[in-house]
Coordinates of C-alpha atoms and ligand atoms in Angstrom, one line a residue:
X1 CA -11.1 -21.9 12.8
X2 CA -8.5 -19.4 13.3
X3 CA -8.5 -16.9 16.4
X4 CA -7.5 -13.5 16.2
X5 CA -7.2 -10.7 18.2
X6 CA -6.9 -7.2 16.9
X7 CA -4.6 -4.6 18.4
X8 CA -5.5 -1.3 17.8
X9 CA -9.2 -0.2 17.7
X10 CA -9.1 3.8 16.2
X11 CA -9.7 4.7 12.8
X12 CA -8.3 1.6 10.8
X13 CA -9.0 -1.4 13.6
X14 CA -12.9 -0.9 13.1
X15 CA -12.2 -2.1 9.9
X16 CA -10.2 -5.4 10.5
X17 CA -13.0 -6.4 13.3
X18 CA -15.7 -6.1 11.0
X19 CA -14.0 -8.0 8.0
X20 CA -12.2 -10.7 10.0
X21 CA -16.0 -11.2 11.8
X22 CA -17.3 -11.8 8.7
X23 CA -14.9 -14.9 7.7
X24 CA -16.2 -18.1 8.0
X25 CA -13.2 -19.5 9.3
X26 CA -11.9 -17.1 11.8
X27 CA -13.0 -15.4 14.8
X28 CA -12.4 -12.1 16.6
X29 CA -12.0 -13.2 19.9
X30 CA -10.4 -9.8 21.5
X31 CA -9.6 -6.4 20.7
X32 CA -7.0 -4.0 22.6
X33 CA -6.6 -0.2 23.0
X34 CA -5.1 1.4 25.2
X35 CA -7.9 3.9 25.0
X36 CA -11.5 2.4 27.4
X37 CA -13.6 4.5 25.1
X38 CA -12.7 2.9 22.4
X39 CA -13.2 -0.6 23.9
X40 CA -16.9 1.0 25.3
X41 CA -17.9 0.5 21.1
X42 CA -16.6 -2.9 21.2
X43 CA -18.2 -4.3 24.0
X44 CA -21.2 -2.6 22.5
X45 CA -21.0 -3.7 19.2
X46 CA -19.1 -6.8 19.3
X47 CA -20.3 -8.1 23.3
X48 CA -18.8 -11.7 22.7
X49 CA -15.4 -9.9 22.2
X50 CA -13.5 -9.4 24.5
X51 CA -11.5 -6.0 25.1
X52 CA -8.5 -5.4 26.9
X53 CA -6.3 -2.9 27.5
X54 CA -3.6 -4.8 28.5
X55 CA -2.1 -6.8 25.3
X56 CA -0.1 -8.8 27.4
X57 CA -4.1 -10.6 27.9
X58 CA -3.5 -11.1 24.0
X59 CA 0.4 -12.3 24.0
X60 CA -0.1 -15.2 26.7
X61 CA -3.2 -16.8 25.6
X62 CA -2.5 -19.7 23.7
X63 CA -6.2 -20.1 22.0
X64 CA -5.1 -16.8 19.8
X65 CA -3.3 -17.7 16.8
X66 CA -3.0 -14.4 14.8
X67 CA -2.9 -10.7 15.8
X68 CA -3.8 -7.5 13.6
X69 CA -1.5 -4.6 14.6
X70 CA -3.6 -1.7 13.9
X71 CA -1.8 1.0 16.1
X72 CA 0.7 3.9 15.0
X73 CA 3.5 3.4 12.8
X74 CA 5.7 4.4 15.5
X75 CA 4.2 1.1 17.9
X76 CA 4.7 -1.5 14.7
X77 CA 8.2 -2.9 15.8
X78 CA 7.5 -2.9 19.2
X79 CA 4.5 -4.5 19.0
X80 CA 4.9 -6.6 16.3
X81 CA 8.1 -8.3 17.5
X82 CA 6.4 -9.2 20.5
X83 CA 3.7 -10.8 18.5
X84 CA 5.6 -12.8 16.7
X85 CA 7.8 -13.7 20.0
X86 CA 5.1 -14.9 21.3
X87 CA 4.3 -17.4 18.4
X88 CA 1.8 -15.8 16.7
X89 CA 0.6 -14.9 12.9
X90 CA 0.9 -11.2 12.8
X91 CA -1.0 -8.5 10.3
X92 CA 0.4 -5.2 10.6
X93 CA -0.5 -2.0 9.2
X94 CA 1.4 -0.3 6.7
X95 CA 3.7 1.5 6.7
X96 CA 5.3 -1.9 8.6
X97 CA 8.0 -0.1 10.1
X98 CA 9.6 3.5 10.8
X99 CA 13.0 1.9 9.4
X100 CA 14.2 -0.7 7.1
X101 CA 16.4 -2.2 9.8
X102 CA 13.4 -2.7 12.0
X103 CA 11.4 -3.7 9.1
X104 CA 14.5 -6.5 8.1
X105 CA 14.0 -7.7 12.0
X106 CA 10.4 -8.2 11.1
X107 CA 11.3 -9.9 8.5
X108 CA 13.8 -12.5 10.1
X109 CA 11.9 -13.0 13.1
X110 CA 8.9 -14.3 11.1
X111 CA 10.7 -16.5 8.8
X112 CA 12.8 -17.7 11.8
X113 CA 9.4 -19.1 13.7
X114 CA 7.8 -19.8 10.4
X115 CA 4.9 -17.1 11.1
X116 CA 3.0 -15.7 8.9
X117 CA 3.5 -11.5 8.0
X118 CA 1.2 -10.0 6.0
X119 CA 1.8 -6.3 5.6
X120 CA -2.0 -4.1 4.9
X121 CA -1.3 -2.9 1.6
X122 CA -4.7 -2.8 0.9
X123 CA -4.9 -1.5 -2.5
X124 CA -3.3 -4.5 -3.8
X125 CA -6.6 -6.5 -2.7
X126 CA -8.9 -4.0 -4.9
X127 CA -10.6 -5.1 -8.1
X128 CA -9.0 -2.2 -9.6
X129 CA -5.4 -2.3 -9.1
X130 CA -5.7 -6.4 -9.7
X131 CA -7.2 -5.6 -13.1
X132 CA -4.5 -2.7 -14.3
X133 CA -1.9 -5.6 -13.0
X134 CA -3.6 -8.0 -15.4
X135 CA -3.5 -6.0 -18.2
X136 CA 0.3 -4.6 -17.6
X137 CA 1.6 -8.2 -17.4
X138 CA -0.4 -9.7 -20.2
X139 CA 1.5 -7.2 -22.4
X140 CA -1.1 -5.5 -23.5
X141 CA 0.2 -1.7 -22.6
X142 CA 3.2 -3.1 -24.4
X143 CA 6.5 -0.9 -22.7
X144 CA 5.0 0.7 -20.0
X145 CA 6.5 4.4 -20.4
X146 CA 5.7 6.1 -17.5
X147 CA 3.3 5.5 -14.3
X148 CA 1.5 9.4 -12.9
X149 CA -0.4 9.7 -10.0
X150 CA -1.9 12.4 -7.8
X151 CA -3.2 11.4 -4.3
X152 CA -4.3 14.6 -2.8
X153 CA -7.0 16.3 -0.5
X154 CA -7.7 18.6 2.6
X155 CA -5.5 16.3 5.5
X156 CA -5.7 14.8 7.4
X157 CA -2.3 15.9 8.9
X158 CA -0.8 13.9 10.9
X159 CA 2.1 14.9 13.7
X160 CA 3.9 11.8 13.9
X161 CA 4.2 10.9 10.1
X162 CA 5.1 12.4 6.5
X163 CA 2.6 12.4 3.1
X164 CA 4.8 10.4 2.2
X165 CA 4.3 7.2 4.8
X166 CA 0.9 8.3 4.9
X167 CA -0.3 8.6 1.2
X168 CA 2.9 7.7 -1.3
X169 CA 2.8 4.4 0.3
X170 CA 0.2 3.6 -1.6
X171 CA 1.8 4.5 -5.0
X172 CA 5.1 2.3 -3.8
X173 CA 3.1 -0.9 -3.2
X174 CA 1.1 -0.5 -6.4
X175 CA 4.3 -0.3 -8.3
X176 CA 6.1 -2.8 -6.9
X177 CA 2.9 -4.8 -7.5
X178 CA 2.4 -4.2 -11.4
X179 CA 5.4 -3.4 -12.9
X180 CA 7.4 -6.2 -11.1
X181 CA 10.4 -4.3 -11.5
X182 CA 12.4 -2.7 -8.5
X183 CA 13.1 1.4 -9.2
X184 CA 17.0 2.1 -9.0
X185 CA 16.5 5.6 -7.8
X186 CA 14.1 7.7 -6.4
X187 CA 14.4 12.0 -6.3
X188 CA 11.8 13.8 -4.0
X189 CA 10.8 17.2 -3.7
X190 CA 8.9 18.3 -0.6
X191 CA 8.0 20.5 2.3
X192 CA 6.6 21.2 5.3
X193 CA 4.3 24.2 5.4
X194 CA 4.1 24.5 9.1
X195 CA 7.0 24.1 11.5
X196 CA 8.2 21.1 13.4
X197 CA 5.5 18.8 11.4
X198 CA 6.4 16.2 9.0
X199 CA 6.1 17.0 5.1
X200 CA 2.5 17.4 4.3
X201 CA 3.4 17.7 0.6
X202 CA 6.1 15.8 -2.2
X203 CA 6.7 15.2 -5.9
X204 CA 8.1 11.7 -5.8
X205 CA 10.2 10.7 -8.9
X206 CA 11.3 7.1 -9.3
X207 CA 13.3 5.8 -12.4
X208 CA 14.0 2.3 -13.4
X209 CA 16.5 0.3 -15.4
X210 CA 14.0 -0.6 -18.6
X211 CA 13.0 3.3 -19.1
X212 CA 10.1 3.4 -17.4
X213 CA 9.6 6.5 -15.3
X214 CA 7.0 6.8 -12.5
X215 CA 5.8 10.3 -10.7
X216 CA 3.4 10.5 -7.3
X217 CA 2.4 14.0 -6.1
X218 CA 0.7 13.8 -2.8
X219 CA -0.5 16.3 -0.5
X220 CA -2.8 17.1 1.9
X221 CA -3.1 20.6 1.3
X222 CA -5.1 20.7 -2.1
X223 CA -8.6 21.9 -2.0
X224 CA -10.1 19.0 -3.6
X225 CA -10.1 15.6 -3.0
X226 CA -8.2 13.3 -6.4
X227 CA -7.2 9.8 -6.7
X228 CA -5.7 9.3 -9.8
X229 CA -3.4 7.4 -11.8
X230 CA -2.1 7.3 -15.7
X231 CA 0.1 4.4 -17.4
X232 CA 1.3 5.1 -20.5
X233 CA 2.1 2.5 -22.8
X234 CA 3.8 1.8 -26.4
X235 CA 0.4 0.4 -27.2
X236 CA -2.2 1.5 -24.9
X237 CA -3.0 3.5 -21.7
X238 CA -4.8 3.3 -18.4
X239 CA -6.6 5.6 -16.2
X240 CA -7.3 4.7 -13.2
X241 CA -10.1 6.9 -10.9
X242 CA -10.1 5.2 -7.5
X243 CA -13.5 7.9 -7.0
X244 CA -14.9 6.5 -9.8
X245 CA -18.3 5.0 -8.3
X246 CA -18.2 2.7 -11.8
X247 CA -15.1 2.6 -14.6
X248 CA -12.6 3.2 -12.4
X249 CA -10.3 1.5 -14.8
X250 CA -10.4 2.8 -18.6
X251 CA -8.3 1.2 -21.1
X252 CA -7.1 3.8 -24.5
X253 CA -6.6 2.3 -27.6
X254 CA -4.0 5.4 -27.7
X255 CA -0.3 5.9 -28.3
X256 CA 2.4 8.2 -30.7
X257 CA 4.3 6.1 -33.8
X258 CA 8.0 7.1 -34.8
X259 CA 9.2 6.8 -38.6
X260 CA 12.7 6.6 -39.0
X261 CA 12.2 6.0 -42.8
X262 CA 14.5 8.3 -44.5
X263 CA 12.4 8.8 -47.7
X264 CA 9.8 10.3 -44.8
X265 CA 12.6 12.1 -43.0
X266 CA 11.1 15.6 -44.3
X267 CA 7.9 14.8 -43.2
X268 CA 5.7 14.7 -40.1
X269 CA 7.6 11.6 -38.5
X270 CA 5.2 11.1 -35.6
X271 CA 1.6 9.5 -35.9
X272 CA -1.0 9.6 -33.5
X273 CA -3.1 6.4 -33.5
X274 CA -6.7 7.1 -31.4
X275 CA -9.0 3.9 -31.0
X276 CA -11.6 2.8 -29.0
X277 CA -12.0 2.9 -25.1
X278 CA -12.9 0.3 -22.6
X279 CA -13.6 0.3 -19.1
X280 CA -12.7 -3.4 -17.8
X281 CA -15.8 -5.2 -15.0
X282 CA -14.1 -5.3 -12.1
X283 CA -14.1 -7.7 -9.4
X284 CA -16.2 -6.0 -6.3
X285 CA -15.5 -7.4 -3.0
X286 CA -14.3 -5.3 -0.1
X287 CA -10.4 -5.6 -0.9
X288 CA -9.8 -6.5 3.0
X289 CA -12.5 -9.2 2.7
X290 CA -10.5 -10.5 0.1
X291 CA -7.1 -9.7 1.7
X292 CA -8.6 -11.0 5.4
X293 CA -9.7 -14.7 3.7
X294 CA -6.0 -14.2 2.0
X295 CA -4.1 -14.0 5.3
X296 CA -6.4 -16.9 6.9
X297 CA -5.0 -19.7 3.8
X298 CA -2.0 -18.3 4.6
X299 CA -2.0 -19.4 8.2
X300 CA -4.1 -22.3 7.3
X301 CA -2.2 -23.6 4.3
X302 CA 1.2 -22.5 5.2
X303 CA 1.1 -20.0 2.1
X304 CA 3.2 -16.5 1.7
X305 CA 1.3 -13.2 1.5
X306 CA 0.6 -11.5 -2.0
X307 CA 1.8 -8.5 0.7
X308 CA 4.6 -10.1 2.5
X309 CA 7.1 -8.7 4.9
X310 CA 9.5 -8.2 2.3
X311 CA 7.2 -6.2 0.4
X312 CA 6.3 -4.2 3.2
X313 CA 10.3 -3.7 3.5
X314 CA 10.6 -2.7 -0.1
X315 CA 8.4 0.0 0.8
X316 CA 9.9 1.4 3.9
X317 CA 13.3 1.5 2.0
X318 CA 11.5 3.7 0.0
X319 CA 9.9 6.0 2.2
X320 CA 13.2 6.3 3.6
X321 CA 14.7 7.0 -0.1
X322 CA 12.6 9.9 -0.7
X323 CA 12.6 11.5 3.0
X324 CA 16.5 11.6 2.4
X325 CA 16.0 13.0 -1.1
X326 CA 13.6 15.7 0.1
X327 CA 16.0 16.6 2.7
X328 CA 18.7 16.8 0.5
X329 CA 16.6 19.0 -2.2
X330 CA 15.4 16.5 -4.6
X331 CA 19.2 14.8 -4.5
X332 CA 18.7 11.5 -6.6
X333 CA 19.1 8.6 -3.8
X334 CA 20.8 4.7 -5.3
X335 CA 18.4 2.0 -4.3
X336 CA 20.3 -1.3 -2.7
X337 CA 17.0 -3.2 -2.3
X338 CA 17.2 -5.4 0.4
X339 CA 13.7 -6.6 0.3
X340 CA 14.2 -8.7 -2.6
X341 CA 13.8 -12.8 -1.9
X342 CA 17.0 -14.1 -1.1
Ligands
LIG401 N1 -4.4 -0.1 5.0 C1 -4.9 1.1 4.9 O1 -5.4 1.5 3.8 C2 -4.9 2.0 6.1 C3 -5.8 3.1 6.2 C4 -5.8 3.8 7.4 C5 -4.8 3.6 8.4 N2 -3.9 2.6 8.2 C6 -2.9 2.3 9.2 O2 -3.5 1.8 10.4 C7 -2.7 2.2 11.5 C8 -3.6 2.9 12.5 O3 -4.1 4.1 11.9 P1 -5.4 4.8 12.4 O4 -5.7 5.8 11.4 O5 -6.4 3.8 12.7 O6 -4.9 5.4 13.8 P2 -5.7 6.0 15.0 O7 -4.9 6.9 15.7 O8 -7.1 6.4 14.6 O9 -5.9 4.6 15.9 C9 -4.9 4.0 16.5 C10 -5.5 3.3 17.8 O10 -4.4 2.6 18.4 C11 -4.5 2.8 19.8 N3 -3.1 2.5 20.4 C12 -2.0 3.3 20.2 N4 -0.9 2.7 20.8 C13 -1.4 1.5 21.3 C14 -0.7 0.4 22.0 N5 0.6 0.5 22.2 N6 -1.5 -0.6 22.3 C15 -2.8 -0.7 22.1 N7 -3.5 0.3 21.4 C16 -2.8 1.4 21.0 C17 -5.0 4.2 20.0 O11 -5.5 4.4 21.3 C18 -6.0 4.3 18.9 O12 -7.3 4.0 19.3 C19 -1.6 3.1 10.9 O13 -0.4 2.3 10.7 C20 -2.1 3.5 9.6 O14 -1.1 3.8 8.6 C21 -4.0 1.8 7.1

């Protein structure tokens, strides 16, 4: 049985609690917030918990072996280097870190103690985004062309972070996930509508050695809420609608055919091929369930996270990639990845 405590108990924490309460071989034993009200609905929904506001409760007990950092971005490093000082697994929210160098300490300290750090990219968890990864790697998009999403909706805005740590995150992990391949430049457009607040919206452009091109547009100024992502293949596409009830993943027998035969040259040299469509069964289990019994085999079996540390650095160095290029007007920024295993 593995105790954990989880720091962090606004919007997100709710979540860990319930999913980590659920596992048959862990247990919550505390939560902490600096916040009492938001301990009041722990003690009254989870009495055997204890709830602290004082994580120092959480560091210096010796029965916790794991803590979920479910704070703001801006707390990660702070908190998380103190969990992992003081011995223990850590889970912490994405985005892991507001820079890559903290995010690289992360990184070191855990693999110094031999901790476990898992990084909550959730989406990697989901049915969905497992199955469009199947089908990538098996080959059967052939090259993937191009990767084009759209995250967007009515806020919520956030003062201390950009669209881009808040919502292109998700894009980032996703490709880094199925297309196994590391982007060697990123260009980003954006703005901030309202003054002395983050970017609220950004075209995110990131190009890769093999061709592949892959676009994010997030915002959270459209009218509308969308979740949507295209891969185009050389053999066949994917749509992907995350607000899809069922289907969210459809499969096009679809693509364009080049002739370079010269007795053709004067003729229509593209063909169009349109076949059938598919929409994949997808595997339905609550993606932090999944991720949750995930990070417990980890700490258990001495395993590495799907969503390790170095993943979560990979992802940082990108936020931190397209904040420069929006800055600098859609300059295209270099990628030096140093997330990669050594
Ligand atoms: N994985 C996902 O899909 C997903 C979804 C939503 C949020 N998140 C992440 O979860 C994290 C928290 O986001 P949220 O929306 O729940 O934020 P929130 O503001 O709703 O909640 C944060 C909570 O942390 C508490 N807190 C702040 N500093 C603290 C400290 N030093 N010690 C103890 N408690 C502290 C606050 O009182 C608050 O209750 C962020 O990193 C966010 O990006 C991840």
């Amino acid at each position: 049985m593995i105790n954990i405590a989880i720091i962090g108990y606004g919007y997100w924490g709710p979540n860990l609690v319930r999913n980590f309460s659920e596992l048959p071989n862990a247990k919550v034993v505390a939560v902490a917030d600096l916040d009492k009200s938001r301990l009041e609905v722990v003690a009254r929904r989870y009495p055997t918990v204890r709830a602290t506001t004082d994580i120092q409760e959480i560091l210096a007990d010796s029965g916790i072996d794991a803590v979920a950092v479910a704070t703001p971005v801006n707390t990660h490093f702070q908190l998380g280097m103190a969990v992992l000082k003081a011995g223990k697994h850590l889970w912490l929210e994405k985005p892991m870190t507001e820079t890559s160098l903290q995010a690289r300490k992360l990184v070191d300290e855990a693999e110094r103690r031999k901790r476990v750090l898992l990084i909550d990219h959730t989406f990697l968890y989901t049915g969905a985004v497992r199955k469009m990864a199947e089908i990538i790697r098996s080959g059967d998009l052939g090259r993937v062309y191009y990767y084009d999403s759209i995250r967007v909706n009515l806020g919520l805005f956030q003062r201390d972070v950009s669209v881009v740590s808040d919502l292109a995150v998700h894009d980032f992990s996703i490709l880094d996930y199925v297309l196994g391949e590391d982007p060697v430049a990123v260009s980003a457009s954006g703005t901030n509508h309202f003054p002395g607040t983050p970017e609220n919206l950004a075209y995110i452009t990131l190009f890769y050695a093999s061709g592949t091109i892959a676009h994010t547009n997030v915002s959270w100024l459209a009218p509308v809420k969308v979740r949507q992502i295209f891969v185009g293949g050389s053999k066949k596409m994917i749509t992907y609608d995350d607000l899809e009830p069922s289907e969210k993943i459809r499969v096009y027998d679809k693509g364009v055919s080049f002739t370079d035969d010269p007795k053709q040259i004067y003729q229509m040299r593209v063909g169009y091929r349109t076949g059938d469509m598919w929409a994949p069964k997808l595997e339905v289990t609550e993606a932090l369930q999944v991720e949750g019994a995930h990070f417990i085999d980890c700490i258990e079996h001495g395993g590495t996270p799907q969503t390790d540390g170095r993943l979560g650095l990979r992802v940082v160095e990108l936020i931190e990639a397209a904040t420069s290029s929006m800055r600098g007007q859609g300059e295209t920024m270099y990628m030096q990845r140093q997330g990669k295993a050594a």
